[in-house]
PDB file of C-alpha atoms and ligand atoms in Angstrom:
ATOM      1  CA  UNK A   1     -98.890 -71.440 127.450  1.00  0.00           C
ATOM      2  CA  UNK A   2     -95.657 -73.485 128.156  1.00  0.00           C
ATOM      3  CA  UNK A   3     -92.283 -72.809 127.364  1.00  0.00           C
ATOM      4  CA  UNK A   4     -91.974 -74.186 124.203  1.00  0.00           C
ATOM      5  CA  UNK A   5     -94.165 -71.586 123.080  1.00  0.00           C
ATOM      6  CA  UNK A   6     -92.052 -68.799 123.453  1.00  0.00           C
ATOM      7  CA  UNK A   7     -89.209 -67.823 121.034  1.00  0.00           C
ATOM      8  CA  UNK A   8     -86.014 -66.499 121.738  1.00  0.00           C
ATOM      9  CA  UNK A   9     -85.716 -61.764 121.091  1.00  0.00           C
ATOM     10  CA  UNK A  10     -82.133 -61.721 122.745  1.00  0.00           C
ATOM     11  CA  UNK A  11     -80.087 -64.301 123.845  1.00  0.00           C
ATOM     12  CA  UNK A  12     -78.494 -64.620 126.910  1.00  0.00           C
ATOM     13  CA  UNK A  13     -74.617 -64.666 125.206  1.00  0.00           C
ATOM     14  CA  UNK A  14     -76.187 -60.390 123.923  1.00  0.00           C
ATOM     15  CA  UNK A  15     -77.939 -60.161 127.433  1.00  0.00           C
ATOM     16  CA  UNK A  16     -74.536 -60.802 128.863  1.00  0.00           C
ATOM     17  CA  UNK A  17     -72.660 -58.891 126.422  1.00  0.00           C
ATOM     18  CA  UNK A  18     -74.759 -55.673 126.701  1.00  0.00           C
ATOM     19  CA  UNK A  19     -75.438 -55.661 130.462  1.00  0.00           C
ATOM     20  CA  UNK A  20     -71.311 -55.809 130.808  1.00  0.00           C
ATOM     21  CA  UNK A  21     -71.150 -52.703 128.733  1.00  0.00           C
ATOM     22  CA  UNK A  22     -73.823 -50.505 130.666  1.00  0.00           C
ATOM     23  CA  UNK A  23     -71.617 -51.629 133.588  1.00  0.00           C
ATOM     24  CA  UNK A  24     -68.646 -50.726 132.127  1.00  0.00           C
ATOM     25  CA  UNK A  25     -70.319 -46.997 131.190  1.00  0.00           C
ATOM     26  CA  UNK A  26     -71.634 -46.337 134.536  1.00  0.00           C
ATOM     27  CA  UNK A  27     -67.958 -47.564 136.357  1.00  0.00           C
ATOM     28  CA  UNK A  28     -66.862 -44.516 133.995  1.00  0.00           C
ATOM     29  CA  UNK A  29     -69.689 -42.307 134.696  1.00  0.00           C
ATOM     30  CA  UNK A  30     -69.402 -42.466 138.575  1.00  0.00           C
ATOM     31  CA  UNK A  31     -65.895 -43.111 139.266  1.00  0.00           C
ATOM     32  CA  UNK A  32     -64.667 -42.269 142.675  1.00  0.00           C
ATOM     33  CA  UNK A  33     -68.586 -41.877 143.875  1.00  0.00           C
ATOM     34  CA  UNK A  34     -71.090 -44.845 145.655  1.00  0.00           C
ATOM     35  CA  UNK A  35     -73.339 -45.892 142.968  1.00  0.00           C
ATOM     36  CA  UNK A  36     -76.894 -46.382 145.290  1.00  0.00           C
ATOM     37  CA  UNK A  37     -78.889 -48.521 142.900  1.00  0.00           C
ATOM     38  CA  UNK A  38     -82.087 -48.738 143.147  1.00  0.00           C
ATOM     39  CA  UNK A  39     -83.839 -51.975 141.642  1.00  0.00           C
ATOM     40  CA  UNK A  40     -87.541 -51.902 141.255  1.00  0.00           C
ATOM     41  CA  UNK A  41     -89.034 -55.397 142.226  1.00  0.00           C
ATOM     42  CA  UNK A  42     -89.282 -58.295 140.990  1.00  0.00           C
ATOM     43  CA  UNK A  43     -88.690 -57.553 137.587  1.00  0.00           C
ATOM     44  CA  UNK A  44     -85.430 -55.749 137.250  1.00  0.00           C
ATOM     45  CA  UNK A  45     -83.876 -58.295 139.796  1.00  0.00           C
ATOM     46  CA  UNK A  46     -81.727 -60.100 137.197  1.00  0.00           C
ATOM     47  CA  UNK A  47     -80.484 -57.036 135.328  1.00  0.00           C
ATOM     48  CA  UNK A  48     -79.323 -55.835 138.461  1.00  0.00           C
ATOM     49  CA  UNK A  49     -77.058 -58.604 139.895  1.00  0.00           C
ATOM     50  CA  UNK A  50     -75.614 -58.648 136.322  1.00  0.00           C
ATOM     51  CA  UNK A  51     -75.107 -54.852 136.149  1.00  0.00           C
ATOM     52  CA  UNK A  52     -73.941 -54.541 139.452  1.00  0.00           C
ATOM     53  CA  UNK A  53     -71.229 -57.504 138.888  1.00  0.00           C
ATOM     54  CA  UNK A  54     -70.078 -55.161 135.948  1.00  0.00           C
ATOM     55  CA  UNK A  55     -69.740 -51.645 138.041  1.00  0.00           C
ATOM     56  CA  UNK A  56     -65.995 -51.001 139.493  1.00  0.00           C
ATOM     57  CA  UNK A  57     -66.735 -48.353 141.926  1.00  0.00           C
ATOM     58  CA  UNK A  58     -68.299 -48.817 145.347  1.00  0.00           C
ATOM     59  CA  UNK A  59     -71.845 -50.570 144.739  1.00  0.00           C
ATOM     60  CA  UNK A  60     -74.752 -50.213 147.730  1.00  0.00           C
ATOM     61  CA  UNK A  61     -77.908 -51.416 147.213  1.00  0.00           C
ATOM     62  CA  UNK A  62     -81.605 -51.388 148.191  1.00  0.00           C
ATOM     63  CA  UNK A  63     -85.176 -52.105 147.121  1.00  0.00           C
ATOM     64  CA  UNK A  64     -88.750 -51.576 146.380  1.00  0.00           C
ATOM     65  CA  UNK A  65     -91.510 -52.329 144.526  1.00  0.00           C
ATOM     66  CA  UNK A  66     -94.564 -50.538 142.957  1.00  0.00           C
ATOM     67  CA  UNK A  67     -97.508 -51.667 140.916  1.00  0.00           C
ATOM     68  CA  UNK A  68     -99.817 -49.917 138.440  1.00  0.00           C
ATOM     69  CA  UNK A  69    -103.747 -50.266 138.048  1.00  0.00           C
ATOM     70  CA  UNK A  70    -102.889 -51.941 134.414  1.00  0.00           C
ATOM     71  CA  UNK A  71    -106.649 -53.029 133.610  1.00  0.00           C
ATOM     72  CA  UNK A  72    -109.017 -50.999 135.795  1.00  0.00           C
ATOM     73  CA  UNK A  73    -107.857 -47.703 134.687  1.00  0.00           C
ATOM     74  CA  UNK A  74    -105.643 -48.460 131.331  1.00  0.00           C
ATOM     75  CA  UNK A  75    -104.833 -44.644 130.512  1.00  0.00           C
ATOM     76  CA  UNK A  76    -104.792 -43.321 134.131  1.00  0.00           C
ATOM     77  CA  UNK A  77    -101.498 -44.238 134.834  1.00  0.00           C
ATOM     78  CA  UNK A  78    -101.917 -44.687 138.680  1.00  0.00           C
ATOM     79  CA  UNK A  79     -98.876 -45.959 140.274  1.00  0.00           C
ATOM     80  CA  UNK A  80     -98.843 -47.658 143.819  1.00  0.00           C
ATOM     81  CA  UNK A  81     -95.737 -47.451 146.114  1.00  0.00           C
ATOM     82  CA  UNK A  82     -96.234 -51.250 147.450  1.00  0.00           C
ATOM     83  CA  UNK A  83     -92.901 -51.536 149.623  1.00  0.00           C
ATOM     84  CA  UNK A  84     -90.513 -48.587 150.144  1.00  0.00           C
ATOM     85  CA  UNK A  85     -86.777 -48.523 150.443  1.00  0.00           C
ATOM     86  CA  UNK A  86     -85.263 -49.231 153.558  1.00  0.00           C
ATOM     87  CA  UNK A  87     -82.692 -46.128 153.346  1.00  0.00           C
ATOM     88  CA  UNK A  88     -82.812 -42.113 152.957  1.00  0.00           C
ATOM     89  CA  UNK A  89     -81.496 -40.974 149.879  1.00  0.00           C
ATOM     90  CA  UNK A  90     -80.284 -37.717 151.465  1.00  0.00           C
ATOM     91  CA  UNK A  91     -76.521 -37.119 149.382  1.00  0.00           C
ATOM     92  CA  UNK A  92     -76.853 -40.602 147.386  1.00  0.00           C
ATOM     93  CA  UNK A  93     -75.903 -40.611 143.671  1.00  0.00           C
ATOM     94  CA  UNK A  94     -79.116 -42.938 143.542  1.00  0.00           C
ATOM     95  CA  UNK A  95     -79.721 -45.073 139.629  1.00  0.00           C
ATOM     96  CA  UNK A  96     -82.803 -46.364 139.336  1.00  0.00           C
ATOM     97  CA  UNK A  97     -82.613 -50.155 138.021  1.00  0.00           C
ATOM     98  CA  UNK A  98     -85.731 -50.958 135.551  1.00  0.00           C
ATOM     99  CA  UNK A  99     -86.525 -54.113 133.690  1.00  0.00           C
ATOM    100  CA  UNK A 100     -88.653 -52.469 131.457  1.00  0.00           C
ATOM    101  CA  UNK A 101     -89.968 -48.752 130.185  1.00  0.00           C
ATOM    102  CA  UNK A 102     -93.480 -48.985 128.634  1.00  0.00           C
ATOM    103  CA  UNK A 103     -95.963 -46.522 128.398  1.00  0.00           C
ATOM    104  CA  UNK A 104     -93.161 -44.496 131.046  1.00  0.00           C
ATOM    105  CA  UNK A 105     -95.576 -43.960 133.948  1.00  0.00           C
ATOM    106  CA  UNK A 106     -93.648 -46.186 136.489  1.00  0.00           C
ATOM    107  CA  UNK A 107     -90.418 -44.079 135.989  1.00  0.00           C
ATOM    108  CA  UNK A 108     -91.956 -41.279 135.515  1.00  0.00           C
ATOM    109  CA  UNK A 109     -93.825 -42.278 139.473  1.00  0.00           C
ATOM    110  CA  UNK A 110     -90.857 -43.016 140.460  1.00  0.00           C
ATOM    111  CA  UNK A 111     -88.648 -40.005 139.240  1.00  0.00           C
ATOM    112  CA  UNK A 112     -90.863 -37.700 141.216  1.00  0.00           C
ATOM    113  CA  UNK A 113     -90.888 -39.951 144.864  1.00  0.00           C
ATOM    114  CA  UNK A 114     -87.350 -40.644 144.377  1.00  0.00           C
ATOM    115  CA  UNK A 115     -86.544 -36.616 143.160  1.00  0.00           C
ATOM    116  CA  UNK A 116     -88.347 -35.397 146.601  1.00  0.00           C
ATOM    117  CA  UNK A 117     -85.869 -37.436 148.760  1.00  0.00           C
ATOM    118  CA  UNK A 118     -82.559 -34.961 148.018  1.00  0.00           C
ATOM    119  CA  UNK A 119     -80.812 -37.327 146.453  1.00  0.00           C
ATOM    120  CA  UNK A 120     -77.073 -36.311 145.368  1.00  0.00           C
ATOM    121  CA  UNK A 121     -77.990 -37.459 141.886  1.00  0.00           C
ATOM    122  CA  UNK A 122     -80.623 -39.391 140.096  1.00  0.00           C
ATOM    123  CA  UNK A 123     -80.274 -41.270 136.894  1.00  0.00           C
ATOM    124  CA  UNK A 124     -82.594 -43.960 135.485  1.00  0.00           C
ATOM    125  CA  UNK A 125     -81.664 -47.293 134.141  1.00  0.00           C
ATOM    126  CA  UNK A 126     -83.745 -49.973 131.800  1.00  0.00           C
ATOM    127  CA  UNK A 127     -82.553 -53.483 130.850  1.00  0.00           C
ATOM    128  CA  UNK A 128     -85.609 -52.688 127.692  1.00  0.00           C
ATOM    129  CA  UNK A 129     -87.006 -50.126 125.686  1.00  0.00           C
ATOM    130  CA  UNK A 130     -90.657 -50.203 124.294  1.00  0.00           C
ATOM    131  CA  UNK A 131     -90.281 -46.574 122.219  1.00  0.00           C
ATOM    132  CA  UNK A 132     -93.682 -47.349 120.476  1.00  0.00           C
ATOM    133  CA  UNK A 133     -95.435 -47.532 123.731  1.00  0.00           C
ATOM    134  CA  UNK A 134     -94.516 -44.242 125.585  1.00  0.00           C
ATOM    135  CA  UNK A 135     -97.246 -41.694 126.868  1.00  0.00           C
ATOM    136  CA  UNK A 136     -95.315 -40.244 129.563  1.00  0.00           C
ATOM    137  CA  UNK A 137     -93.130 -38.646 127.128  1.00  0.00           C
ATOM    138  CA  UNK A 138     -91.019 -36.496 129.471  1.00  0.00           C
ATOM    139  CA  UNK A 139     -88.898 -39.165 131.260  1.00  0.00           C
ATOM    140  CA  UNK A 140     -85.077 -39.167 130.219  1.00  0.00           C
ATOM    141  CA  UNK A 141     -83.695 -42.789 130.531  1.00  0.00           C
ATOM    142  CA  UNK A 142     -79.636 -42.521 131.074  1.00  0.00           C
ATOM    143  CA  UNK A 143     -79.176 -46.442 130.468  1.00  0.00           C
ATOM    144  CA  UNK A 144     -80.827 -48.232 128.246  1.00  0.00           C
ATOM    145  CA  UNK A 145     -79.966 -52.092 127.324  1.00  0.00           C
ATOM    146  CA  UNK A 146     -81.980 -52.979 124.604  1.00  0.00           C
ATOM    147  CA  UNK A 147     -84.642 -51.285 122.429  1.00  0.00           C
ATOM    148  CA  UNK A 148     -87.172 -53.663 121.600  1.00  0.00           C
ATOM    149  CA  UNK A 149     -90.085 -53.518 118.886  1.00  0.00           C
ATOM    150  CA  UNK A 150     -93.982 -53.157 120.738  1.00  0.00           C
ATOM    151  CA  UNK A 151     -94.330 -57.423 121.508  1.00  0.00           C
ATOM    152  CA  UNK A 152     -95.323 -58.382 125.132  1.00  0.00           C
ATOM    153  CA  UNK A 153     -91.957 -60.097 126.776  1.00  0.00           C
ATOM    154  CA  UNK A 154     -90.914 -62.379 129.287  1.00  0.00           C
ATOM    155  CA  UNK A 155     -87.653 -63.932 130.642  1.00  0.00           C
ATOM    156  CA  UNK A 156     -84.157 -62.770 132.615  1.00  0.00           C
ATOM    157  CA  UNK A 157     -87.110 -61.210 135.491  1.00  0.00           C
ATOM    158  CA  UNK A 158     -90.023 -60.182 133.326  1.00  0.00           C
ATOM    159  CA  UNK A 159     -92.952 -61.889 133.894  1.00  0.00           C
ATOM    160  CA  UNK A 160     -96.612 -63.092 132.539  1.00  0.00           C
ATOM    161  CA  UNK A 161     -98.936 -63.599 135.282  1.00  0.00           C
ATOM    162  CA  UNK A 162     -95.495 -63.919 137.910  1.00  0.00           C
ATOM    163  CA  UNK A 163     -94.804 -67.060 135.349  1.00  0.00           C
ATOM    164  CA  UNK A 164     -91.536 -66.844 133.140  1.00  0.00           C
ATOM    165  CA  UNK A 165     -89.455 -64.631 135.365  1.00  0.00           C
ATOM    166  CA  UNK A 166     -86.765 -68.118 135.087  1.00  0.00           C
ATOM    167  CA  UNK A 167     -86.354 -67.826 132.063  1.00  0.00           C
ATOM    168  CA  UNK A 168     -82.255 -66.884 131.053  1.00  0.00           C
ATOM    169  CA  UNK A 169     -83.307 -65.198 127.790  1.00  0.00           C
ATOM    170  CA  UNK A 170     -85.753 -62.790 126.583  1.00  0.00           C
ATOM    171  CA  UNK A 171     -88.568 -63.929 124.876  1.00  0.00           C
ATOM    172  CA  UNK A 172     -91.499 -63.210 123.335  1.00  0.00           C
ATOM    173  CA  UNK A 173     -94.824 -65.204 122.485  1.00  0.00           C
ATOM    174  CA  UNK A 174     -95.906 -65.635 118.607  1.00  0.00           C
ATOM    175  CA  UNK A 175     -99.800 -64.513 119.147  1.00  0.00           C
ATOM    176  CA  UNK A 176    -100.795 -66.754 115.971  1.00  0.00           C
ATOM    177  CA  UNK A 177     -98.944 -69.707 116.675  1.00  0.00           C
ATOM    178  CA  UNK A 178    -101.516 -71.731 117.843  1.00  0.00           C
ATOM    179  CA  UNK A 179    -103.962 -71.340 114.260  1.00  0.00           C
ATOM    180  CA  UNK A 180    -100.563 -71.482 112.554  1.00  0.00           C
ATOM    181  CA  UNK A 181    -100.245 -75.183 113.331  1.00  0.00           C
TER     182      UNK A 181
HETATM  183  P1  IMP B 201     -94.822 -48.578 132.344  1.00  0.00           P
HETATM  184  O1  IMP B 201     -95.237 -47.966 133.662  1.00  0.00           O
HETATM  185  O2  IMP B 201     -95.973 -48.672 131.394  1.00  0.00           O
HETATM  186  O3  IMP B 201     -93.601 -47.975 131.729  1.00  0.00           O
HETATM  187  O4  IMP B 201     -94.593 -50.098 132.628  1.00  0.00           O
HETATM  188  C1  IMP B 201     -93.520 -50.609 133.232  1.00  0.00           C
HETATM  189  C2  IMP B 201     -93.875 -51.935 133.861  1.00  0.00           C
HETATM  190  O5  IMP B 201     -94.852 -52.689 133.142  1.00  0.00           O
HETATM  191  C3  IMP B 201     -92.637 -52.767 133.904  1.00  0.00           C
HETATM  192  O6  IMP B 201     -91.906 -52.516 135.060  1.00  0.00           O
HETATM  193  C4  IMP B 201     -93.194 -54.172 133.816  1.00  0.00           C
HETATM  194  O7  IMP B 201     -93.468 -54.642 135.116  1.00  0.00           O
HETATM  195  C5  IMP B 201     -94.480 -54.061 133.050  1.00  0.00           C
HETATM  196  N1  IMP B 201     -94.317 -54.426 131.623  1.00  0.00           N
HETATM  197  C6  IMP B 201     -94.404 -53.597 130.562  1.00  0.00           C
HETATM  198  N2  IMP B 201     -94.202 -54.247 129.402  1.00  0.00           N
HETATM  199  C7  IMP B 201     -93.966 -55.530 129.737  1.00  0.00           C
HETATM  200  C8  IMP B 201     -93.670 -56.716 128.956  1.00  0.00           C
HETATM  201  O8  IMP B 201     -93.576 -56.730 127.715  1.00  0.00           O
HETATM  202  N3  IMP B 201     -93.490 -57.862 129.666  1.00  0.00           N
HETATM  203  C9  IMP B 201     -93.565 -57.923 131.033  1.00  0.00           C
HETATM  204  N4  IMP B 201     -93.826 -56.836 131.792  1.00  0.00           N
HETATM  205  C10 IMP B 201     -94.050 -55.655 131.157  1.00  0.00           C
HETATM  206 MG1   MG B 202     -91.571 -53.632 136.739  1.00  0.00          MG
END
């Protein structure tokens, strides 16, 4: 699969547009506080410059990355914590920064590590949406940028096989392309 292949579910001009708006929400919804965000890697990495270029109040920032057993154990939903944040969360008002909420084990993971840490506050944040998908059905998103239909996405972080992540757009492959032509 090349580039060419993929076509265009949200332009970067309504990437842009939206991701200005969530930041504009949250500088209402914290004002006066530290907004700790915390961006799950690699995928929410552009959202999260963008959104934090948008946020007026005081912005710190840290990192860390999990992975789940996609294919070995589909409907388990085991979640690995693969490199940890480098700071307590002890009195933080701490937002989670997502690229994407799926079946809603990763947040949901991450809502319980995170919870355990006495943090002043915890919201969660998603650039998309997959409704269609959920299984964890108890995890309240506070931010959500775009609710997409069930189609596998790439682009503005997300990835296919680590390819794609480049991409300034999100897009999505047309499975029947190739017999189309
Ligand atoms: P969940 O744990 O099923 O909610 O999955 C969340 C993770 O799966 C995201 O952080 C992504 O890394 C990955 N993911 C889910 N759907 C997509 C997609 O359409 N494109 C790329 N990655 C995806
Ligand atoms: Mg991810």
């Amino acid at each position: 699969m090349d580039f060419n292949t993929v076509h265009t579910l949200i332009s970067e001009e309504e990437l842009y547009q939206r991701i200005k708006e969530l930041g504009e929400q949250i500088s209402r919804d914290y004002e006066g506080k530290v907004v700790h965000l915390v961006g799950i890697l690699k995928g929410s990495v552009f959202f999260l410059c963008e959104l934090a270029k948008h946020i007026t109040c005081q912005v710190t920032m840290d990192f860390m990355s999990v992975s789940s057993y996609q294919n070995a154990t589909k409907s388990s939903g085991v979640v690995r914590l693969v490199k940890d944040l480098d700071e307590p969360l002890e009195g933080k008002d701490v937002l989670v920064v997502e690229d994407i909420i799926d079946s809603g084990h990763t947040l949901s993971y991450l809502l319980e590590l995170l919870g355990r840490r006495n943090p002043n506050s915890l919201k969660l944040s998603t650039l998309l949406d997959k409704p269609d998908r959920r299984v964890v059905e108890n995890v309240n998103v506070d931010y959500v940028g775009f609710v997409i239909p069930d189609e596998f996405v790439v682009g503005f972080g997300l990835d296919f096989q680590q390819e794609y992540r480049n991409l300034p757009y999100i897009g999505y492959f047309k499975a029947d392309e190739e017999q189309a032509e």
